[in-house]
CSV table of C-alpha atoms and ligand atoms in Angstrom, one decimal:
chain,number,residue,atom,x,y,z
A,233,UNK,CA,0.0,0.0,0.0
A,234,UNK,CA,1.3,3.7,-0.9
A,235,UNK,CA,1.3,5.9,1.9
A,236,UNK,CA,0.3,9.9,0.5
A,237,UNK,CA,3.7,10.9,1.6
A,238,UNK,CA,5.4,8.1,-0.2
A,239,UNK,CA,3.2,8.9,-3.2
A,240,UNK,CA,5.6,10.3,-6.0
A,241,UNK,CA,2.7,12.3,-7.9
A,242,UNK,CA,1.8,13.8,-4.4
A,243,UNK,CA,5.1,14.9,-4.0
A,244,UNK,CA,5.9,15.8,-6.9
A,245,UNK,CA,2.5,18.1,-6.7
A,246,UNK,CA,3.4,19.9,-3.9
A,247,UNK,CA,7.0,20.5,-4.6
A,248,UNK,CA,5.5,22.3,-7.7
A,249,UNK,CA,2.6,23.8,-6.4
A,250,UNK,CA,-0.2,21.7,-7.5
A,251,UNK,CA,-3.2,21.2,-5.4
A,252,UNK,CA,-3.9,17.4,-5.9
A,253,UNK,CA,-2.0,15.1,-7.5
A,254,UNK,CA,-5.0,14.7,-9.8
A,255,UNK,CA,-3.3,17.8,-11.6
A,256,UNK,CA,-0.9,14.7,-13.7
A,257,UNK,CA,-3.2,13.1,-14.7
A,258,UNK,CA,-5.0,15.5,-17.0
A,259,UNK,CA,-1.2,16.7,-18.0
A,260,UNK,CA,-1.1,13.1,-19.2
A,261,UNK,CA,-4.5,13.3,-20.9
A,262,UNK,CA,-3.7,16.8,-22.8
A,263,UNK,CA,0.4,15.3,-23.8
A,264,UNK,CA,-1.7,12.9,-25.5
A,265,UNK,CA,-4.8,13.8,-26.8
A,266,UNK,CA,-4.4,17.3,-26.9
A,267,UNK,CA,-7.2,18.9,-25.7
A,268,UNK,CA,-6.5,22.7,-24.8
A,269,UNK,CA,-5.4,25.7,-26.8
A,270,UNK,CA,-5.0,29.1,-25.9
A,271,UNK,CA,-7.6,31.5,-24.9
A,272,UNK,CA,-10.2,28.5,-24.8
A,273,UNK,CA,-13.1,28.5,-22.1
A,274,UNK,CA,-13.1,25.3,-20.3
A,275,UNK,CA,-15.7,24.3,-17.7
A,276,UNK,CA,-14.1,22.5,-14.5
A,277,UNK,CA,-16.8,20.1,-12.4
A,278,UNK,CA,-15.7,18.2,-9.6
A,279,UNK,CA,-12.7,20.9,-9.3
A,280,UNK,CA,-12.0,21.5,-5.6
A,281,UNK,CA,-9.0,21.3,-4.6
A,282,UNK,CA,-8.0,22.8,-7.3
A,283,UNK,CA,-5.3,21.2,-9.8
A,284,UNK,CA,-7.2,20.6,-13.1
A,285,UNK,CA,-8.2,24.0,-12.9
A,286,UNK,CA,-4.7,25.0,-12.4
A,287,UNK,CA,-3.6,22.5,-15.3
A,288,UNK,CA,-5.8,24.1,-17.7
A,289,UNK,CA,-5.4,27.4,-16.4
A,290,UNK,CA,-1.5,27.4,-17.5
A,291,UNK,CA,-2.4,25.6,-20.9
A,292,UNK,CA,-5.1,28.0,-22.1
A,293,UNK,CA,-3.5,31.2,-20.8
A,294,UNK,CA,-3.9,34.6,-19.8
A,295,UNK,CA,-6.5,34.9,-22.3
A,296,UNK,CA,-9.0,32.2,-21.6
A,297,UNK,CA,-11.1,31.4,-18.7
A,298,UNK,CA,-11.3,28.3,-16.2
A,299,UNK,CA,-15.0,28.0,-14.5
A,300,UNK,CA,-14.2,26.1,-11.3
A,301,UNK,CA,-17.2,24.4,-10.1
A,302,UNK,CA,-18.0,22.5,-7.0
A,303,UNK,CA,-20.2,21.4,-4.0
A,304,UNK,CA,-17.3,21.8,-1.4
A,305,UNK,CA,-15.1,24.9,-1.0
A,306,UNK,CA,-12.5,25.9,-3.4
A,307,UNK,CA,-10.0,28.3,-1.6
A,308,UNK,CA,-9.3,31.5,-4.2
A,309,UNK,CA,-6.6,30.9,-7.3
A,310,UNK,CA,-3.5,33.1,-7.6
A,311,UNK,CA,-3.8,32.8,-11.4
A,312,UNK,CA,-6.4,35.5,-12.3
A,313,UNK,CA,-8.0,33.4,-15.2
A,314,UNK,CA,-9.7,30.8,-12.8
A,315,UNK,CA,-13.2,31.7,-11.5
A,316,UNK,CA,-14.9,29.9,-8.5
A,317,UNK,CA,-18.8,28.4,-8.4
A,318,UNK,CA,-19.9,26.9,-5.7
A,319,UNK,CA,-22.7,24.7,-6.8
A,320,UNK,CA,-24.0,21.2,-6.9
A,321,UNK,CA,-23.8,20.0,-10.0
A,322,UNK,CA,-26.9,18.3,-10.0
A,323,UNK,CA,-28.6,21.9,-9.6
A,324,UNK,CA,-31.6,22.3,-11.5
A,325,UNK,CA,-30.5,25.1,-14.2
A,326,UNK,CA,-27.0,24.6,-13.4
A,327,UNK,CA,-26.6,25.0,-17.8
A,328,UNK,CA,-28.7,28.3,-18.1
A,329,UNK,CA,-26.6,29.5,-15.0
A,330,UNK,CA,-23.6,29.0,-16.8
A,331,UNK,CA,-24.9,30.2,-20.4
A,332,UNK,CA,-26.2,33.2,-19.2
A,333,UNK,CA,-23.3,34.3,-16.8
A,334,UNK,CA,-20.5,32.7,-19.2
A,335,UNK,CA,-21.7,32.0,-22.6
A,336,UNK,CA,-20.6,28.6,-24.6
A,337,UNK,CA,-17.7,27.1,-23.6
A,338,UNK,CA,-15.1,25.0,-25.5
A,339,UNK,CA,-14.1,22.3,-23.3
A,340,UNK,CA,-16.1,20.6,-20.3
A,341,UNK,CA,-13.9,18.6,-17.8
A,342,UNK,CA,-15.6,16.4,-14.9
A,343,UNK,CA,-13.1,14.6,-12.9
A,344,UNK,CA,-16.2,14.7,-10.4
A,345,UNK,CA,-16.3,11.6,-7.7
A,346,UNK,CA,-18.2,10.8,-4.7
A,347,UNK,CA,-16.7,9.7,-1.5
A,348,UNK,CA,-16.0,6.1,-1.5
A,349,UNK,CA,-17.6,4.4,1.4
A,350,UNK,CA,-16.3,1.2,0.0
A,351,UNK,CA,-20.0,-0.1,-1.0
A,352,UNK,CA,-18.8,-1.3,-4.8
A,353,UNK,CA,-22.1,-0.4,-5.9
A,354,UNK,CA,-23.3,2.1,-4.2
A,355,UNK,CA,-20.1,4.0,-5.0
A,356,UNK,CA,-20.3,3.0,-9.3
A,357,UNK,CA,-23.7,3.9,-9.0
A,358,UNK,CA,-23.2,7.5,-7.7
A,359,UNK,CA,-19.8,8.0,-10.0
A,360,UNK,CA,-22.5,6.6,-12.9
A,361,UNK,CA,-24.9,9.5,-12.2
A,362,UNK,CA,-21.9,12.0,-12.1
A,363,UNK,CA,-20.8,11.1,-15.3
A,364,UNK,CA,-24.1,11.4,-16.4
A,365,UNK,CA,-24.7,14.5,-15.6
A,366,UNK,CA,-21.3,16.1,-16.2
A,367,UNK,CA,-22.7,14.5,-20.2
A,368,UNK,CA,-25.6,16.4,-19.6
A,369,UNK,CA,-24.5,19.9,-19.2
A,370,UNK,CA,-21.8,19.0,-21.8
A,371,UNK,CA,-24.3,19.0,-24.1
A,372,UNK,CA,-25.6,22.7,-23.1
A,373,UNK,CA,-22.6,24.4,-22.8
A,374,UNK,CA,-20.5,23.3,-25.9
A,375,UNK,CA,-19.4,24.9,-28.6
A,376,UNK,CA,-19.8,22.8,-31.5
A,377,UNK,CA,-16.9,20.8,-32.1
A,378,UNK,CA,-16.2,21.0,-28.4
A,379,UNK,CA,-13.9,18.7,-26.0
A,380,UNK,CA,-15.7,16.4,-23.1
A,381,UNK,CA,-13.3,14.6,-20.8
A,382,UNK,CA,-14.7,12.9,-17.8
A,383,UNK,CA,-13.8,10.4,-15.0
A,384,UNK,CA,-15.8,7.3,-14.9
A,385,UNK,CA,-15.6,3.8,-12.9
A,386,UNK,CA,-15.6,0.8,-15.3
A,387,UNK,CA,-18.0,-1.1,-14.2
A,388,UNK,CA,-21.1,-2.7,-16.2
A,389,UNK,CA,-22.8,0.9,-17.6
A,390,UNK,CA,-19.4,1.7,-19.1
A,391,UNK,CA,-20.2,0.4,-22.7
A,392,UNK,CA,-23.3,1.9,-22.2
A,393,UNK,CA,-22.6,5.0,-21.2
A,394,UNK,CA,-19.9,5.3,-23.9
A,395,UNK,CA,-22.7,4.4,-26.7
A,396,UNK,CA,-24.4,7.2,-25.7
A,397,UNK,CA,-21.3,9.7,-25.8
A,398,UNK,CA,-20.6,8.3,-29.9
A,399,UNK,CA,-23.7,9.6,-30.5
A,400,UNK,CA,-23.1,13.1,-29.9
A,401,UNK,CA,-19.0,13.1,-30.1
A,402,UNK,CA,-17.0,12.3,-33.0
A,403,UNK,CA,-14.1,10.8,-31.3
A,404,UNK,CA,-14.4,8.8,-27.9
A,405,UNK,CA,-11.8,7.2,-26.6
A,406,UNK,CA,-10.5,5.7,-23.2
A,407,UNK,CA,-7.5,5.9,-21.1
A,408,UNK,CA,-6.1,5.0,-17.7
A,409,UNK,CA,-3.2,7.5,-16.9
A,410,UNK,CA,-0.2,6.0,-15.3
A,411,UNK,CA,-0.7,8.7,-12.9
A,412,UNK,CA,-4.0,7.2,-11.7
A,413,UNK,CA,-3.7,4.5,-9.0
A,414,UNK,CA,-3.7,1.0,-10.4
A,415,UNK,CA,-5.9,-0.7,-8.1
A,416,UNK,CA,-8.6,1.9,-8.8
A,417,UNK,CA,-11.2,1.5,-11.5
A,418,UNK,CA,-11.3,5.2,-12.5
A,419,UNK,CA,-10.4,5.5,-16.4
A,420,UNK,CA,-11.3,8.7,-18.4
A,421,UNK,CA,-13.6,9.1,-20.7
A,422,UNK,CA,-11.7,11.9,-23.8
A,423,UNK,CA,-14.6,12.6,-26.3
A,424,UNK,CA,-13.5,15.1,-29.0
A,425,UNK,CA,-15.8,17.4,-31.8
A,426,UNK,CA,-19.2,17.7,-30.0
A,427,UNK,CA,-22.0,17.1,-32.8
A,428,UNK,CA,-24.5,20.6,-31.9
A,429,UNK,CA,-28.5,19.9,-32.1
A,430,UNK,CA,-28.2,22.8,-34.6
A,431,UNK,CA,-25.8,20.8,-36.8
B,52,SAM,C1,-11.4,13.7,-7.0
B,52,SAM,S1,-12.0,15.2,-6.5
B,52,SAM,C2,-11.5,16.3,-7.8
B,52,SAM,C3,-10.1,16.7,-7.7
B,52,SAM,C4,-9.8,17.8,-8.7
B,52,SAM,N1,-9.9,17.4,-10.1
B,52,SAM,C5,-8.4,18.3,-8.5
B,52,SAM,O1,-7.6,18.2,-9.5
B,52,SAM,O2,-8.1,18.9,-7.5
B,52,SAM,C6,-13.7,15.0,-6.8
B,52,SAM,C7,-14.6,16.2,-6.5
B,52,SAM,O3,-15.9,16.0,-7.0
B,52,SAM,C8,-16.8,16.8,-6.2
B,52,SAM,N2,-18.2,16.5,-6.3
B,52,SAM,C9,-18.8,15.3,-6.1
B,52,SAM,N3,-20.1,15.3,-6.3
B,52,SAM,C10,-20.3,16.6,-6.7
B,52,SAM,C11,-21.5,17.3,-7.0
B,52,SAM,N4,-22.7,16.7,-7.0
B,52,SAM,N5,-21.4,18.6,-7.4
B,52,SAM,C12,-20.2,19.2,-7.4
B,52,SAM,N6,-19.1,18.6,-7.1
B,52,SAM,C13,-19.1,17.3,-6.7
B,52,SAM,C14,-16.2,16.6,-4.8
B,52,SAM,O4,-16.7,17.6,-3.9
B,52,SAM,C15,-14.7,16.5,-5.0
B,52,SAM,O5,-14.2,17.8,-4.7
């Protein structure tokens, strides 16, 4: 068993400054799929502490905007492009909330988990529903052509659930990051050129 402090991605997150180790694993999922560009507007659910945000915040620059969003409290960013919402994600409205303060955005990011009580699942059932929703608002808040990358927990309503993302993403793909724990089932979810209603 790996002890936090013996953890190298934990280390190596806060010799650098990185609020949760979490922040290597989407630097492995953009080194290879690619998902940010400058000035973008990405949507951050499940982000507290805080080190996605801060990933995408260096990749999309001064210019663009990260929309941190979560039920539990995010203490403020020194990098002035990250905002802070707290809000359950399951919020009715949450999407005309976020369209009306913020307008479309290009990329929508869930790394969005409940805490495991150990109950296999209980705990795949709620992580199903998260993923579910995060799909949801993905849907309202893209651009078209839009990025969608979300944690899930393999389990049986993987295949499923990534039917349903085909069917409104060109490119949907899966990928366990070395950075995330091997005994965990977590795997993420990278679906690329959102299809729009209006298309
Ligand atoms: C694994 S942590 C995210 C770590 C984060 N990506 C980082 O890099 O620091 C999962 C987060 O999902 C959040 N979460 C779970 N259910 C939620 C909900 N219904 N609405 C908003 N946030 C939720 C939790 O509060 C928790 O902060």
């Amino acid at each position: 068993m790996i002890t936090l402090s013996a953890d190298p991605y934990a280390k190596k997150a806060r010799a650098s400054g990185f609020r949760s180790r979490a922040a290597y694993k989407l630097f492995e999922i953009n080194d290879k799929f690619v998902i940010f560009k400058k000035g973008q507007q990405i949507i951050d659910l499940g982000a507290s502490p805080g080190g996605w945000s801060q990933v995408a915040s260096r990749k999309i620059g001064s210019n663009g905007l990260v929309i941190a969003i979560d039920k539990a409290y995010i203490q403020e960013f020194k990098e002035k492009n990250i905002v802070i919402e707290f809000q359950d994600i399951f919020k009715k409205d949450l999407d005309t909330f976020l369209l009306e303060n913020y307008g479309k955005s290009d990329v929508l990011i869930s790394d969005c988990a409940p805490n495991i009580s150990g109950n296999y699942d209980q705990d795949h059932s709620i992580q199903s529903m998260l993923a579910q929703r995060a799909f949801e608002l993905s849907q309202c808040v893209l651009y078209m052509g839009g990025s969608f990358v979300c944690k899930i927990f393999q389990g049986s309503e993987t295949q499923e659930f990534v039917k349903s993302v085909k069917e409104r993403f060109r490119t949907v793909k899966l990928f366990k990051p070395k950075s995330s724990r091997k005994q965990s089932s977590e795997i993420y979810l990278i679906a690329r050129d959102f299809i729009s209603d209006s298309e």
